[in-house]
Amino acid sequence: MKARHKRFILIVIGLALLGLAAMLILNAFQSNMVFFYTPTQVDKGEVPHGTGFRIGGLVVKDSLKRQDDGLTVHFAITDTAKTVPVVYKGVLPDLFKEGKGVVAQGKVGPDGIFIASEVLAKHDENYMPPEAAEALKRAQEQGKTVVMSK
């Protein structure tokens, strides 16, 4: 085998290994990516089925209800245009309050209720997640009001 053929084989093997590494990295990124959707997008069915995503907005006043087990809570998230009911089993963050900004991560169940696996609340009085703030701003620009969908 000539030296030129050996170099060609080494280059092909190197490119194959580089392609494999790139594929593994992209696969790891894809499995860790979580997209953000607004309640309006969830109501329109624009969210992927069977995969997790984040939803953000304001917690609707008087929507927070606790079950007897003390861990399961029901509340609703709104972007002032649409409202999505949420169920979460766990301890809520200390700063979680009705009428305040929140981001929840989870999936939409077959009944249209968002089943949250994680709830994030704002960490200071003036902070709102940028995606939630943008969704609220867009809904207010469209002049929509709160609609209770479920």
PDB file of N, CA and C in Angstrom, residues 97-142:
ATOM      1  N   LYS A  97     -46.890  33.169  43.571  1.00  0.00           N
ATOM      2  CA  LYS A  97     -48.093  33.854  44.042  1.00  0.00           C
ATOM      3  C   LYS A  97     -49.052  34.047  42.877  1.00  0.00           C
ATOM      4  N   GLU A  98     -50.308  34.160  43.204  1.00  0.00           N
ATOM      5  CA  GLU A  98     -51.303  34.461  42.183  1.00  0.00           C
ATOM      6  C   GLU A  98     -51.092  35.888  41.678  1.00  0.00           C
ATOM      7  N   GLY A  99     -51.226  36.071  40.389  1.00  0.00           N
ATOM      8  CA  GLY A  99     -51.057  37.378  39.782  1.00  0.00           C
ATOM      9  C   GLY A  99     -49.613  37.704  39.443  1.00  0.00           C
ATOM     10  N   LYS A 100     -48.693  36.807  39.730  1.00  0.00           N
ATOM     11  CA  LYS A 100     -47.267  37.040  39.475  1.00  0.00           C
ATOM     12  C   LYS A 100     -46.787  36.144  38.334  1.00  0.00           C
ATOM     13  N   GLY A 101     -45.627  36.478  37.783  1.00  0.00           N
ATOM     14  CA  GLY A 101     -45.060  35.726  36.680  1.00  0.00           C
ATOM     15  C   GLY A 101     -44.549  34.362  37.097  1.00  0.00           C
ATOM     16  N   VAL A 102     -44.703  33.401  36.197  1.00  0.00           N
ATOM     17  CA  VAL A 102     -44.267  32.041  36.474  1.00  0.00           C
ATOM     18  C   VAL A 102     -43.920  31.359  35.155  1.00  0.00           C
ATOM     19  N   VAL A 103     -42.998  30.419  35.233  1.00  0.00           N
ATOM     20  CA  VAL A 103     -42.667  29.548  34.103  1.00  0.00           C
ATOM     21  C   VAL A 103     -42.750  28.117  34.615  1.00  0.00           C
ATOM     22  N   ALA A 104     -43.486  27.284  33.898  1.00  0.00           N
ATOM     23  CA  ALA A 104     -43.632  25.877  34.281  1.00  0.00           C
ATOM     24  C   ALA A 104     -43.118  25.007  33.145  1.00  0.00           C
ATOM     25  N   GLN A 105     -42.477  23.915  33.503  1.00  0.00           N
ATOM     26  CA  GLN A 105     -41.967  22.964  32.510  1.00  0.00           C
ATOM     27  C   GLN A 105     -42.715  21.661  32.659  1.00  0.00           C
ATOM     28  N   GLY A 106     -43.149  21.088  31.552  1.00  0.00           N
ATOM     29  CA  GLY A 106     -43.880  19.829  31.603  1.00  0.00           C
ATOM     30  C   GLY A 106     -44.464  19.488  30.250  1.00  0.00           C
ATOM     31  N   LYS A 107     -45.583  18.754  30.277  1.00  0.00           N
ATOM     32  CA  LYS A 107     -46.233  18.291  29.051  1.00  0.00           C
ATOM     33  C   LYS A 107     -47.729  18.530  29.149  1.00  0.00           C
ATOM     34  N   VAL A 108     -48.363  18.594  28.004  1.00  0.00           N
ATOM     35  CA  VAL A 108     -49.816  18.690  27.968  1.00  0.00           C
ATOM     36  C   VAL A 108     -50.385  17.282  28.001  1.00  0.00           C
ATOM     37  N   GLY A 109     -51.312  17.049  28.918  1.00  0.00           N
ATOM     38  CA  GLY A 109     -51.948  15.756  29.023  1.00  0.00           C
ATOM     39  C   GLY A 109     -53.026  15.587  27.962  1.00  0.00           C
ATOM     40  N   PRO A 110     -53.588  14.384  27.842  1.00  0.00           N
ATOM     41  CA  PRO A 110     -54.614  14.144  26.825  1.00  0.00           C
ATOM     42  C   PRO A 110     -55.880  14.970  27.040  1.00  0.00           C
ATOM     43  N   ASP A 111     -56.099  15.423  28.283  1.00  0.00           N
ATOM     44  CA  ASP A 111     -57.279  16.238  28.578  1.00  0.00           C
ATOM     45  C   ASP A 111     -57.026  17.730  28.391  1.00  0.00           C
ATOM     46  N   GLY A 112     -55.845  18.104  27.885  1.00  0.00           N
ATOM     47  CA  GLY A 112     -55.529  19.506  27.646  1.00  0.00           C
ATOM     48  C   GLY A 112     -54.970  20.236  28.849  1.00  0.00           C
ATOM     49  N   ILE A 113     -54.814  19.542  29.950  1.00  0.00           N
ATOM     50  CA  ILE A 113     -54.253  20.157  31.159  1.00  0.00           C
ATOM     51  C   ILE A 113     -52.737  20.000  31.116  1.00  0.00           C
ATOM     52  N   PHE A 114     -52.036  21.092  31.405  1.00  0.00           N
ATOM     53  CA  PHE A 114     -50.578  21.069  31.419  1.00  0.00           C
ATOM     54  C   PHE A 114     -50.113  20.417  32.716  1.00  0.00           C
ATOM     55  N   ILE A 115     -49.361  19.347  32.616  1.00  0.00           N
ATOM     56  CA  ILE A 115     -48.849  18.632  33.782  1.00  0.00           C
ATOM     57  C   ILE A 115     -47.407  19.084  33.990  1.00  0.00           C
ATOM     58  N   ALA A 116     -47.203  19.903  34.995  1.00  0.00           N
ATOM     59  CA  ALA A 116     -45.891  20.502  35.231  1.00  0.00           C
ATOM     60  C   ALA A 116     -45.010  19.562  36.044  1.00  0.00           C
ATOM     61  N   SER A 117     -43.754  19.494  35.640  1.00  0.00           N
ATOM     62  CA  SER A 117     -42.765  18.735  36.408  1.00  0.00           C
ATOM     63  C   SER A 117     -41.864  19.681  37.194  1.00  0.00           C
ATOM     64  N   GLU A 118     -41.888  20.954  36.803  1.00  0.00           N
ATOM     65  CA  GLU A 118     -41.075  21.960  37.479  1.00  0.00           C
ATOM     66  C   GLU A 118     -41.776  23.308  37.366  1.00  0.00           C
ATOM     67  N   VAL A 119     -41.766  24.067  38.441  1.00  0.00           N
ATOM     68  CA  VAL A 119     -42.359  25.403  38.436  1.00  0.00           C
ATOM     69  C   VAL A 119     -41.301  26.391  38.902  1.00  0.00           C
ATOM     70  N   LEU A 120     -41.097  27.431  38.094  1.00  0.00           N
ATOM     71  CA  LEU A 120     -40.121  28.460  38.421  1.00  0.00           C
ATOM     72  C   LEU A 120     -40.867  29.767  38.637  1.00  0.00           C
ATOM     73  N   ALA A 121     -40.582  30.433  39.733  1.00  0.00           N
ATOM     74  CA  ALA A 121     -41.214  31.716  40.015  1.00  0.00           C
ATOM     75  C   ALA A 121     -40.181  32.816  39.890  1.00  0.00           C
ATOM     76  N   LYS A 122     -40.673  34.011  39.751  1.00  0.00           N
ATOM     77  CA  LYS A 122     -39.754  35.141  39.628  1.00  0.00           C
ATOM     78  C   LYS A 122     -38.955  35.284  40.914  1.00  0.00           C
ATOM     79  N   HIS A 123     -37.793  35.927  40.811  1.00  0.00           N
ATOM     80  CA  HIS A 123     -36.952  36.020  41.988  1.00  0.00           C
ATOM     81  C   HIS A 123     -36.835  37.422  42.536  1.00  0.00           C
ATOM     82  N   ASP A 124     -37.434  38.399  41.902  1.00  0.00           N
ATOM     83  CA  ASP A 124     -37.537  39.722  42.521  1.00  0.00           C
ATOM     84  C   ASP A 124     -38.807  40.393  42.027  1.00  0.00           C
ATOM     85  N   GLU A 125     -39.112  41.512  42.631  1.00  0.00           N
ATOM     86  CA  GLU A 125     -40.393  42.158  42.381  1.00  0.00           C
ATOM     87  C   GLU A 125     -40.562  42.628  40.945  1.00  0.00           C
ATOM     88  N   ASN A 126     -39.488  43.036  40.298  1.00  0.00           N
ATOM     89  CA  ASN A 126     -39.585  43.607  38.964  1.00  0.00           C
ATOM     90  C   ASN A 126     -39.253  42.620  37.852  1.00  0.00           C
ATOM     91  N   TYR A 127     -38.792  41.428  38.188  1.00  0.00           N
ATOM     92  CA  TYR A 127     -38.361  40.478  37.167  1.00  0.00           C
ATOM     93  C   TYR A 127     -39.526  39.665  36.628  1.00  0.00           C
ATOM     94  N   MET A 128     -39.507  39.461  35.331  1.00  0.00           N
ATOM     95  CA  MET A 128     -40.428  38.533  34.695  1.00  0.00           C
ATOM     96  C   MET A 128     -39.625  37.821  33.627  1.00  0.00           C
ATOM     97  N   PRO A 129     -39.820  36.510  33.461  1.00  0.00           N
ATOM     98  CA  PRO A 129     -39.083  35.814  32.406  1.00  0.00           C
ATOM     99  C   PRO A 129     -39.280  36.525  31.074  1.00  0.00           C
ATOM    100  N   PRO A 130     -38.216  36.732  30.309  1.00  0.00           N
ATOM    101  CA  PRO A 130     -38.321  37.502  29.063  1.00  0.00           C
ATOM    102  C   PRO A 130     -39.368  36.947  28.105  1.00  0.00           C
ATOM    103  N   GLU A 131     -39.474  35.627  28.014  1.00  0.00           N
ATOM    104  CA  GLU A 131     -40.450  35.043  27.104  1.00  0.00           C
ATOM    105  C   GLU A 131     -41.873  35.358  27.560  1.00  0.00           C
ATOM    106  N   ALA A 132     -42.100  35.276  28.884  1.00  0.00           N
ATOM    107  CA  ALA A 132     -43.427  35.577  29.415  1.00  0.00           C
ATOM    108  C   ALA A 132     -43.748  37.053  29.240  1.00  0.00           C
ATOM    109  N   ALA A 133     -42.773  37.913  29.470  1.00  0.00           N
ATOM    110  CA  ALA A 133     -43.000  39.351  29.299  1.00  0.00           C
ATOM    111  C   ALA A 133     -43.336  39.667  27.847  1.00  0.00           C
ATOM    112  N   GLU A 134     -42.649  39.039  26.902  1.00  0.00           N
ATOM    113  CA  GLU A 134     -42.921  39.261  25.485  1.00  0.00           C
ATOM    114  C   GLU A 134     -44.317  38.760  25.117  1.00  0.00           C
ATOM    115  N   ALA A 135     -44.718  37.599  25.654  1.00  0.00           N
ATOM    116  CA  ALA A 135     -46.045  37.060  25.361  1.00  0.00           C
ATOM    117  C   ALA A 135     -47.135  37.980  25.897  1.00  0.00           C
ATOM    118  N   LEU A 136     -46.935  38.497  27.104  1.00  0.00           N
ATOM    119  CA  LEU A 136     -47.914  39.417  27.687  1.00  0.00           C
ATOM    120  C   LEU A 136     -47.996  40.700  26.873  1.00  0.00           C
ATOM    121  N   LYS A 137     -46.842  41.190  26.440  1.00  0.00           N
ATOM    122  CA  LYS A 137     -46.809  42.427  25.653  1.00  0.00           C
ATOM    123  C   LYS A 137     -47.547  42.241  24.329  1.00  0.00           C
ATOM    124  N   ARG A 138     -47.298  41.097  23.657  1.00  0.00           N
ATOM    125  CA  ARG A 138     -47.976  40.829  22.385  1.00  0.00           C
ATOM    126  C   ARG A 138     -49.492  40.714  22.566  1.00  0.00           C
ATOM    127  N   ALA A 139     -49.900  40.021  23.637  1.00  0.00           N
ATOM    128  CA  ALA A 139     -51.334  39.852  23.872  1.00  0.00           C
ATOM    129  C   ALA A 139     -51.991  41.192  24.170  1.00  0.00           C
ATOM    130  N   GLN A 140     -51.306  42.055  24.922  1.00  0.00           N
ATOM    131  CA  GLN A 140     -51.864  43.367  25.237  1.00  0.00           C
ATOM    132  C   GLN A 140     -51.916  44.262  24.001  1.00  0.00           C
ATOM    133  N   GLU A 141     -50.928  44.117  23.109  1.00  0.00           N
ATOM    134  CA  GLU A 141     -50.939  44.903  21.877  1.00  0.00           C
ATOM    135  C   GLU A 141     -52.097  44.509  20.969  1.00  0.00           C
ATOM    136  N   GLN A 142     -52.478  43.247  21.042  1.00  0.00           N
ATOM    137  CA  GLN A 142     -53.593  42.781  20.224  1.00  0.00           C
ATOM    138  C   GLN A 142     -54.927  43.133  20.857  1.00  0.00           C
TER     139      GLN A 142
END
